[in-house]
XYZ file of C-alpha atoms in Angstrom:
547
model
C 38.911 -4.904 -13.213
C 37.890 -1.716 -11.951
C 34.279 -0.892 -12.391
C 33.468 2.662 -13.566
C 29.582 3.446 -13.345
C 29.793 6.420 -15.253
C 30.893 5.185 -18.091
C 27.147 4.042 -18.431
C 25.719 7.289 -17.584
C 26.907 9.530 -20.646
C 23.958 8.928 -22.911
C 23.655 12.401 -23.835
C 20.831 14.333 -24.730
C 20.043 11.563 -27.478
C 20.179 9.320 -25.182
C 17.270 6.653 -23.860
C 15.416 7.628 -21.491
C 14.250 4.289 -20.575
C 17.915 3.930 -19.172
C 20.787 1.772 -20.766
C 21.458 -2.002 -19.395
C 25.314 -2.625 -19.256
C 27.187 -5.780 -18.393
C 30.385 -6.206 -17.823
C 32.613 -9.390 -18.010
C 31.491 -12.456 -17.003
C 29.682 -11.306 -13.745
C 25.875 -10.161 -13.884
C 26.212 -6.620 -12.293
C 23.693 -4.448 -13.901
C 23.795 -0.522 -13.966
C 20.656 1.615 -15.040
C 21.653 4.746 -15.789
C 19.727 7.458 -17.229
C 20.981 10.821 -18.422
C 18.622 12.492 -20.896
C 18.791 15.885 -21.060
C 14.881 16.479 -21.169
C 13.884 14.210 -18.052
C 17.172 13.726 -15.869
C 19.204 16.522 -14.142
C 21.745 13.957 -12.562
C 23.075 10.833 -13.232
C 20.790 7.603 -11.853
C 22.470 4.661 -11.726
C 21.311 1.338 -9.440
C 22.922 -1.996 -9.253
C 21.203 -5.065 -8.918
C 23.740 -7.991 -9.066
C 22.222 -11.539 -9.922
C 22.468 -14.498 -7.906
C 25.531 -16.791 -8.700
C 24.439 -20.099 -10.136
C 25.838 -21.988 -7.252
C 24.470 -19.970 -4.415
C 21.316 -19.863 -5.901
C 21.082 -23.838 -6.340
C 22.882 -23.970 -2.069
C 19.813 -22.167 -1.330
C 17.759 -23.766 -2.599
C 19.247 -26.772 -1.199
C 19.369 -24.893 2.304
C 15.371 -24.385 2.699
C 14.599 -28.434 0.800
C 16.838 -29.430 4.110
C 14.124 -27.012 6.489
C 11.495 -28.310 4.945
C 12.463 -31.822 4.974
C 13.308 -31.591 9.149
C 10.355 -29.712 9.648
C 7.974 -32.335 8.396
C 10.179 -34.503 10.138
C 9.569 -32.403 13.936
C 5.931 -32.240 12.513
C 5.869 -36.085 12.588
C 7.425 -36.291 16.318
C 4.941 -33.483 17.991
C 2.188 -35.488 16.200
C 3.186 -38.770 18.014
C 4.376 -36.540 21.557
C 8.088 -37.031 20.796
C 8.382 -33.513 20.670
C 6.646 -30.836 22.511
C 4.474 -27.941 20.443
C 4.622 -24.459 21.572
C 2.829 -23.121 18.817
C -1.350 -22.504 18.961
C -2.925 -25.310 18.177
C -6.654 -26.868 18.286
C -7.379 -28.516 21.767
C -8.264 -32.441 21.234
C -12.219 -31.434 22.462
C -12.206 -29.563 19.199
C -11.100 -31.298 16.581
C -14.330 -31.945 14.592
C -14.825 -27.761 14.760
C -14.126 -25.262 12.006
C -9.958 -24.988 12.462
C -9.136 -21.706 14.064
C -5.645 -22.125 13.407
C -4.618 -22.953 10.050
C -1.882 -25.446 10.720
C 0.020 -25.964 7.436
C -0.073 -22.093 7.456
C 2.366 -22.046 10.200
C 4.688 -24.382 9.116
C 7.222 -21.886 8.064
C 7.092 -19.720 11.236
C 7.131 -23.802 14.117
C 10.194 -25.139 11.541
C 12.180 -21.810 9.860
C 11.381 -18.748 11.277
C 11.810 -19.947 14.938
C 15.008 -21.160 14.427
C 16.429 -17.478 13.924
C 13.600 -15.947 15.784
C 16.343 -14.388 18.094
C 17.585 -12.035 15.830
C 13.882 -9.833 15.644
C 12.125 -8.279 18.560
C 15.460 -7.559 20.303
C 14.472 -5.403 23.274
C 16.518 -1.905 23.841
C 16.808 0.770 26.629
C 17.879 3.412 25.084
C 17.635 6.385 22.087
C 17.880 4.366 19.076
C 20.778 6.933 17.745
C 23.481 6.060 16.042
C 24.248 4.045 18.919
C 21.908 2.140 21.578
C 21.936 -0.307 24.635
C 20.385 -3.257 23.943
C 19.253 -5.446 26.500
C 20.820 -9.418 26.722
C 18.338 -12.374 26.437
C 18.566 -15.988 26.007
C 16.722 -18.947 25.150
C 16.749 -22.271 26.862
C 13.622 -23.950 24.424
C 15.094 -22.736 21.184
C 13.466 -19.643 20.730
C 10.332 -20.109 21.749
C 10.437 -18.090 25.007
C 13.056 -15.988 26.136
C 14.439 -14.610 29.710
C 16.348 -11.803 30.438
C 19.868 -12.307 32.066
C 20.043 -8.775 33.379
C 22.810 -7.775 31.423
C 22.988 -4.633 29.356
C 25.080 -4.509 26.061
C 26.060 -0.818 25.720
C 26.888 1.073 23.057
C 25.726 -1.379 19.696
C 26.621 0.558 17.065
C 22.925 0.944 14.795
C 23.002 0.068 11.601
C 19.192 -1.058 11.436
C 16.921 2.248 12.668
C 15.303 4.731 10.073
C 17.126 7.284 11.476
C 18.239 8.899 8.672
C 18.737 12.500 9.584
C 19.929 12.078 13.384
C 16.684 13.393 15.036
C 16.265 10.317 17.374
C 17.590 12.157 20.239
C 16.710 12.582 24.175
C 18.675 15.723 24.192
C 18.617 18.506 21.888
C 16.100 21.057 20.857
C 13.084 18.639 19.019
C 13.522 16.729 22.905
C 13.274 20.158 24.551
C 9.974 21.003 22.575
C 8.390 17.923 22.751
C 9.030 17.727 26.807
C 7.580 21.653 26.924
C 4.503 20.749 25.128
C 3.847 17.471 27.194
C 4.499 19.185 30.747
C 1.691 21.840 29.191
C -1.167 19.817 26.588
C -0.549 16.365 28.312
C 0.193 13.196 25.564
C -3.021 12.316 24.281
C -6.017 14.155 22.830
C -8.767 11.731 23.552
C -10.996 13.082 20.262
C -10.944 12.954 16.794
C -10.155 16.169 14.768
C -13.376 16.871 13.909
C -14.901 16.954 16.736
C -12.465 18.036 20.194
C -9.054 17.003 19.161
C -8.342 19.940 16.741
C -5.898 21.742 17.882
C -3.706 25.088 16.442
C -0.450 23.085 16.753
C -1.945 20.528 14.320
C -3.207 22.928 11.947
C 0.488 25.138 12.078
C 2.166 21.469 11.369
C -0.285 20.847 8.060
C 0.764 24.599 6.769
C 4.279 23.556 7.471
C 4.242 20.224 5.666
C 2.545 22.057 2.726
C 4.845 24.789 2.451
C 7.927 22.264 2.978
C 6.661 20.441 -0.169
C 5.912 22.977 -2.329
C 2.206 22.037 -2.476
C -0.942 24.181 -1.696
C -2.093 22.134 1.288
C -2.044 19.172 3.506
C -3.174 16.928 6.081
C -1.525 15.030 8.721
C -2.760 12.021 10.379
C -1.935 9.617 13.010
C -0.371 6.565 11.727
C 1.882 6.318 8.509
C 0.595 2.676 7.391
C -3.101 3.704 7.853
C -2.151 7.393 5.775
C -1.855 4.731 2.893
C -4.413 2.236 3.415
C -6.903 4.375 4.359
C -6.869 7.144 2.102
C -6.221 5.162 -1.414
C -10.354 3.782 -1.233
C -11.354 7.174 -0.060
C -9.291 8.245 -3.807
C -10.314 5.189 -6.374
C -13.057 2.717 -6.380
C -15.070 0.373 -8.400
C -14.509 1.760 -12.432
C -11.389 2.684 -11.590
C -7.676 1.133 -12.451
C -4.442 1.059 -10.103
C -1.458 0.125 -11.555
C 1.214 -0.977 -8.589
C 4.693 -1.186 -8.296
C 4.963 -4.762 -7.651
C 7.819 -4.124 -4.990
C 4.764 -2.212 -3.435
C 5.087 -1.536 0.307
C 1.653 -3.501 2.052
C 0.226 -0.101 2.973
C -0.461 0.385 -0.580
C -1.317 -3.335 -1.572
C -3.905 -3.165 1.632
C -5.157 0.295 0.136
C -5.756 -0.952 -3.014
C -7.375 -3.747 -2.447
C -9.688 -1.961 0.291
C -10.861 0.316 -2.962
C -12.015 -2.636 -5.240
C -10.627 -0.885 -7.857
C -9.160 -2.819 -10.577
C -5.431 -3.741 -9.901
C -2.341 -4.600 -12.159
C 0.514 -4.789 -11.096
C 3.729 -3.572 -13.475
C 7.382 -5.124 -13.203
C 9.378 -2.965 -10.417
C 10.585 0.680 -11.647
C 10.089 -0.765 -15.279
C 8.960 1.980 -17.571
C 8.026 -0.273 -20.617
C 5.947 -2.650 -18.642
C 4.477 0.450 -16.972
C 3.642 2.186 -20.109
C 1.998 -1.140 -21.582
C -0.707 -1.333 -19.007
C -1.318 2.362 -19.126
C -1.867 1.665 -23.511
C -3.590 -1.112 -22.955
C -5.604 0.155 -20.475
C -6.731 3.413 -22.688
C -7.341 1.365 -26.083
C -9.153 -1.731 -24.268
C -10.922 0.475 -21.257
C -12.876 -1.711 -18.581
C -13.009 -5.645 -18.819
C -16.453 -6.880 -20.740
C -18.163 -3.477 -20.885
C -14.713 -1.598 -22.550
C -16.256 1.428 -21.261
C -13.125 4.103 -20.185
C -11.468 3.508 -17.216
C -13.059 6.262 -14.823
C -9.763 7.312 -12.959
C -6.069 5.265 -13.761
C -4.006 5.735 -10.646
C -0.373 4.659 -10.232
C 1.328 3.389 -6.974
C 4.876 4.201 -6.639
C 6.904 4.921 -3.745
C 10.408 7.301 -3.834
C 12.865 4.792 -2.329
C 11.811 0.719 -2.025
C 12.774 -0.130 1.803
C 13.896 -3.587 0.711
C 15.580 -3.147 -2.641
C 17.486 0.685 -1.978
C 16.263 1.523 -5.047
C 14.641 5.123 -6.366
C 11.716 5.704 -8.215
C 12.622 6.453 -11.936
C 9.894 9.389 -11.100
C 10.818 11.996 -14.239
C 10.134 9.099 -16.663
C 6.257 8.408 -14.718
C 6.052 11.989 -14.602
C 5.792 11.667 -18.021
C 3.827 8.961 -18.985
C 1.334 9.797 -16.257
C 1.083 13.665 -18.013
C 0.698 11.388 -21.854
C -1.390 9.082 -20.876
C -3.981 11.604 -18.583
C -3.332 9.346 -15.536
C -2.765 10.518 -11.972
C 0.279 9.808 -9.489
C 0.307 8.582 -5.936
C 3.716 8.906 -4.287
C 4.579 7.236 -1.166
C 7.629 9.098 0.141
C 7.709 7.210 3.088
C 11.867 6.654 3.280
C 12.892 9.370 0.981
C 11.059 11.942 2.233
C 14.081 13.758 4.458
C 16.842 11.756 3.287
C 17.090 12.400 -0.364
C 17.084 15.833 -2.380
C 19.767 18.878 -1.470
C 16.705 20.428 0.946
C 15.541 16.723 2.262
C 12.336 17.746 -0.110
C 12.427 14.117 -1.092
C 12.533 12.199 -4.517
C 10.837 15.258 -6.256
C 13.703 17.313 -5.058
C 16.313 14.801 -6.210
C 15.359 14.853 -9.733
C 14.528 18.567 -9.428
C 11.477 17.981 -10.283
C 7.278 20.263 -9.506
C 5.682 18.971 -7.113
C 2.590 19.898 -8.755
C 3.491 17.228 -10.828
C 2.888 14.667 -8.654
C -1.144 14.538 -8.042
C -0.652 12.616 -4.209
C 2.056 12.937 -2.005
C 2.488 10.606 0.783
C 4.669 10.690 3.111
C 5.559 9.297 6.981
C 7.026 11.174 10.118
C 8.576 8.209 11.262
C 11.913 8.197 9.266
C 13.597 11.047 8.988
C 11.340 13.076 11.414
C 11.853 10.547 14.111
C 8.115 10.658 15.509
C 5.188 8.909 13.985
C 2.623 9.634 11.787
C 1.886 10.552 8.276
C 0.803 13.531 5.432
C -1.056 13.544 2.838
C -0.218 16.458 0.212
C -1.082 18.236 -2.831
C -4.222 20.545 -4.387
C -6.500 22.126 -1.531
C -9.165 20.312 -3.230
C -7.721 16.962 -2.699
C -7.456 17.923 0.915
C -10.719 19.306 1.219
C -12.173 16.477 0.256
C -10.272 14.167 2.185
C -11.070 15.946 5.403
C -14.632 14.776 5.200
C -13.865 11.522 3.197
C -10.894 9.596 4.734
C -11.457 7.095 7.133
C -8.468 7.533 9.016
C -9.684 11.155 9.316
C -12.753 10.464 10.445
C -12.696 8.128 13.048
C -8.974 8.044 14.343
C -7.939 9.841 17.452
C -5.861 13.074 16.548
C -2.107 12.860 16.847
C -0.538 13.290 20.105
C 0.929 16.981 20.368
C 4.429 16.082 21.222
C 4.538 14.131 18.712
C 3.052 17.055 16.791
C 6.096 19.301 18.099
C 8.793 16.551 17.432
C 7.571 17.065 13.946
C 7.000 20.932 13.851
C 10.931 21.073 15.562
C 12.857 18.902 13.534
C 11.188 20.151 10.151
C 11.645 23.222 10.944
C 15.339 22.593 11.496
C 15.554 20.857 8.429
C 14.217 23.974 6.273
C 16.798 26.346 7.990
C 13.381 28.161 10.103
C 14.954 27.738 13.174
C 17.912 30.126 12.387
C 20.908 27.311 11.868
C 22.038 25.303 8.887
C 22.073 22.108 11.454
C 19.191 21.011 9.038
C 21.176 21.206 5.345
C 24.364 19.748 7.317
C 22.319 16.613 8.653
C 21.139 16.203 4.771
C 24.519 16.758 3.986
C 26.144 14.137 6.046
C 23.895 11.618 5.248
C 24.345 12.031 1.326
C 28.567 11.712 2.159
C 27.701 8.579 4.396
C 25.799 7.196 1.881
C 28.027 7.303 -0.929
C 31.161 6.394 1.580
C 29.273 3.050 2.975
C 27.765 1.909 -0.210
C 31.058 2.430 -2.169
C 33.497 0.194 0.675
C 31.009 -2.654 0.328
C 31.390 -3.129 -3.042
C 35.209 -2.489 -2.728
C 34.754 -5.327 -0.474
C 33.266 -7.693 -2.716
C 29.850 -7.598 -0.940
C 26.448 -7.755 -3.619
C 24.914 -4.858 -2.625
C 21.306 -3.357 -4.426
C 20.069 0.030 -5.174
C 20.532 3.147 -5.866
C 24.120 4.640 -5.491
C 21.955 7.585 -3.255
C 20.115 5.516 -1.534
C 20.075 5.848 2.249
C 18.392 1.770 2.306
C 21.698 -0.419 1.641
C 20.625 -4.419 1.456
C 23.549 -6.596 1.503
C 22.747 -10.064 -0.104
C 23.195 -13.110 2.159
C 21.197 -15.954 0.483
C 21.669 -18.900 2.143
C 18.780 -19.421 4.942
C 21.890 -20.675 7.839
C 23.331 -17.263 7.181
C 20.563 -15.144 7.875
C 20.839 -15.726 11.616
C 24.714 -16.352 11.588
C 25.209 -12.995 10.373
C 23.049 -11.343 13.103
C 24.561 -13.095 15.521
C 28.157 -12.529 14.895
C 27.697 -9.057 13.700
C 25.657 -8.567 17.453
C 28.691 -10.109 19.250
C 31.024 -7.305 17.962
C 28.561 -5.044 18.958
C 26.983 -3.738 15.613
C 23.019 -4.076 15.621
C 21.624 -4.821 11.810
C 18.612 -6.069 10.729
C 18.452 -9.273 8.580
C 15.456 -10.181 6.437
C 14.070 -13.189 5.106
C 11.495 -14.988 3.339
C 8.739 -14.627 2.686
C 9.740 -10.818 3.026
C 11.926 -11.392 -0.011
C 11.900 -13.906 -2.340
C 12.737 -17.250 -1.523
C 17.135 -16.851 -2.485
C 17.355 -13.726 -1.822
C 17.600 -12.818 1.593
C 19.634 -9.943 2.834
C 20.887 -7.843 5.971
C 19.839 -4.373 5.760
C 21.810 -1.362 6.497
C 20.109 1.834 7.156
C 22.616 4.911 6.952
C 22.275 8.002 9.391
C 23.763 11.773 9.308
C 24.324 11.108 12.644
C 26.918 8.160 12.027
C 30.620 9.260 12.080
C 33.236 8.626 9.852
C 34.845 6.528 12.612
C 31.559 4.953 13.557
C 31.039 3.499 9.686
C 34.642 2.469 9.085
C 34.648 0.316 12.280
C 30.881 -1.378 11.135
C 32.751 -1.426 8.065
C 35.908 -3.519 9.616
C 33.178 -5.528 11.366
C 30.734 -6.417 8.237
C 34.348 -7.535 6.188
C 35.450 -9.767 9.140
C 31.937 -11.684 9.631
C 31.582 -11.894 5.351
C 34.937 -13.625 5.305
C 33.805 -15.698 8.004
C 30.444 -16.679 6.762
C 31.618 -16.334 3.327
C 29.234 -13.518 1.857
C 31.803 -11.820 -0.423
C 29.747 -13.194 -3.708
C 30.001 -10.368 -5.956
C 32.022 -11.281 -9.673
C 33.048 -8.025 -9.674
C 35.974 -7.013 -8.008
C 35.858 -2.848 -7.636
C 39.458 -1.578 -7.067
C 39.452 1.067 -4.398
C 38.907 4.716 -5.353
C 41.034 7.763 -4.226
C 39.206 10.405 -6.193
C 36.946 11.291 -3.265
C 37.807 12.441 -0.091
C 35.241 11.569 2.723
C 33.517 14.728 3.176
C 33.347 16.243 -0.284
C 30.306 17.674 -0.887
C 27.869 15.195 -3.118
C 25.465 17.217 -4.139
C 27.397 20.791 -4.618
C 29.536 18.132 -7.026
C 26.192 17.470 -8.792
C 24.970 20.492 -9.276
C 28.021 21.742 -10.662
């Protein structure tokens, strides 16, 4: 049965624009789609297909058989049967205060080291579309490794952020950054208000802002500390924040750090979102019921681990009706989503001075490292003298500075070519093209159809490891996660889609991902989606969606 998603997308103007739920024959594949008139410009549909009874009940099976072994091993290193690599109390100091928590490791001496070789693997090269990876082994079962000396060349990457191609040794954002190392040197030993301030950070911060849309912003060293740094300097004590619970920990630390309030709503669910905000208006603070001093909501544009995009008109709007203010983390979507790579905001075709905080990182699509903080001059003006991470953190180093300036510059057409809006280009067709052949496949796949994040479901704890493995051996680097970075049955390899992937490149992953699913089995999806022949390969996605 051939599964058409736009069937569920032609609401019309009367349509909900909480979306529409459809299921289809006996398998659980569900569609959001959302089409109203007044809040959507283009169709948004995601898939999230539920776990089959039996492979949920196999995995569950799969980790009771860890767990049972690893008390088991537990029992033997207790007696000496077994050696212990892990840290561990030393016998003189067993009637201390335990520095190592030791049930708190079990997971990582009896289930993560058993697969610990597919993480951490070491490469030697640009992680482009294609790297060398360098061979190890393991002769203790993963706890140490040694190198054989070998190189594996050529590993086709499926698992970098490199959405837009600008991970490069060659090329003009290379050429920049080497110019402005050979003249500034790499670091800047001071913090920007003091030495460190330099012209090329301030041009960057007027670039950013006029990339966006917005009327200033600020840059700052680290992407993960741009988040948890910056929320406490925003929201404290009196005030709510209501988080995504699919939250990336940047924003859960930053949060926290506040001691703000917290509730957490059910992942890109308007209703449950819009209940907090209600109740949080009519019932105001816990025991005093005094107003709520500032509400602020956590979203991000694309969720790294689910593929899925923010339903951001929708907040937009209960964020304008219920007086609250938006933080958007545009971490992965920033670059890789929108016809000018303006991010989520210019997917939906949306202001950006509708969104109170944008957040974003350099270290995606931008290829260097770093974050931004965006929006009024008065939110950046007071975050200059506020923000921790402005404060007291060493100023970014200038080429990465110029890897930034180069390759955003590139992307907005400044640098006289349409490189840039091809790159963005490409990386839409690749999307569409990869997602599209894994479902053909039979492969549960989640996320949004325009999402650059593709996670493939794998489930079972054996195959997490198995598929890295095999998929490695055929020389196609991925990146499988696990619990407890997912929930306990549903672990997944994750694909990360690049403009700079070729047609040829993708179909032979492609070949490779079908042969190891029919050998580890991981063709679960109910649906079967019969092959389409309306689209060529490089039709233009989003001229077809504006039109």
């Amino acid at each position: 049965m051939q599964l058409n998603a736009k069937l569920c997308c032609c609401l019309g103007a009367g349509g909900s624009s909480r979306g529409c739920h459809v299921l289809m024959g006996f398998a659980l594949q569900v569609y959001h789609a959302a089409c109203n008139g007044a809040l959507y410009s283009r169709p948004f549909i995601e898939s999230f297909e539920e776990t089959p009874m039996l492979v949920a009940v196999l995995t569950y099976m799969g980790y009771g058989i860890l767990t049972i072994f690893g008390y088991l091993r537990d029992f033997m290193r207790e007696w000496k049967i077994e050696k212990c690599h892990i840290a561990r109390e030393r016998e003189e100091q067993k009637d201390f205060v335990p520095l190592y928590q030791d049930f708190e490791n079990f997971y990582t001496r009896n289930l993560y080291m058993r697969i610990r070789d597919s993480w951490n693997r070491p490469i030697c090269s640009a992680p482009g579309a294609t790297f060398d990876l360098v061979e190890r082994s393991s002769n203790d079962y993963n706890w140490t490794f040694e190198y054989t000396g070998r190189v594996v060349k050529d590993v086709i990457n499926l698992g970098s952020y490199n959405y837009l191609g600008f991970a490069e040794n060659t090329g003009a954002c290379a050429t920049a950054a080497g110019e402005v190392t050979v003249k500034f040197g790499v670091g800047m030993a001071s913090t920007r208000q003091e030495m460190g301030n330099l012209d090329r950070h301030e041009e960057l911060e007027k670039l950013v802002a006029s990339f966006l849309g917005v009327e200033s912003a600020m840059a700052f060293g680290m992407g993960f500390a741009t988040n948890s740094m910056n929320i406490p300097a925003l929201a404290g004590k009196g005030c709510l924040i209501l988080s995504d619970e699919l939250n990336h920990a940047s924003l859960v630390l930053g949060a926290r750090l506040s001691t703000s309030t917290i509730r957490v709503f059910k992942h890109n669910n308007m209703q449950s979102l819009e209940k907090l905000l209600r109740d949080a208006i009519v019932h105001g603070q816990p025991r005093t019921h005094q107003p709520w001093k500032k509400i602020l909501i956590l979203v991000e544009g694309i969720y790294s681990m689910e593929g899925s995009i923010i339903r951001l008109p929708e907040v937009i709007a209960l964020k304008k009706k219920y007086k609250a203010y938006l933080y958007l983390d545009e971490a992965h979507s920033i670059g890789a989503l929108g016809p000018y790579g303006r991010g989520v905001v210019d997917y939906f075709g949306l202001d950006s001075k509708d969104v109170d905080v944008m957040m974003g990182t350099f270290t995606k699509s931008f290829c260097a490292a770093g974050g931004y903080i965006a929006g009024r001059k008065d939110l950046i003006d007071y975050l200059r003298t506020h923000s921790h991470s402005a404060i007291y953190a060493t100023s970014m180093s200038l080429p990465v500075v110029e890897q930034i300036i180069t390759s955003m510059k590139c992307i907005m057409g400044k640098d006289g070519t349409t490189i840039g809006r091809s790159r963005i280009q490409r990386l839409a067709e690749n999307t569409v093209y990869f997602r599209r052949r894994l479902q053909e496949m039979g492969f549960i796949i989640y996320g949004n159809n325009d999402s650059p994040v593709v996670p493939m479901m794998l489930y079972m704890p054996a195959k997490i490891g198995a598929f890295g493995r095999e998929m490695l051996k055929r020389n196609i680097g991925v990146v499988v996660v696990g619990f407890p970075a997912t929930p306990i049955i549903e672990s997944r390899a994750r694909f990360c889609i690049s403009a700079a992937h070729t047609k040829e490149m993708l179909d032979r992953a492609l070949d490779v991902i079908s042969e190891v699913g029919d050998l580890l089995q991981l063709k679960y999806s109910q649906h079967k989606v019969l092959p389409s022949l309306d689209r060529p390969f490089d039709e233009t996605t989003y001229e077809e969606n504006e039109e």
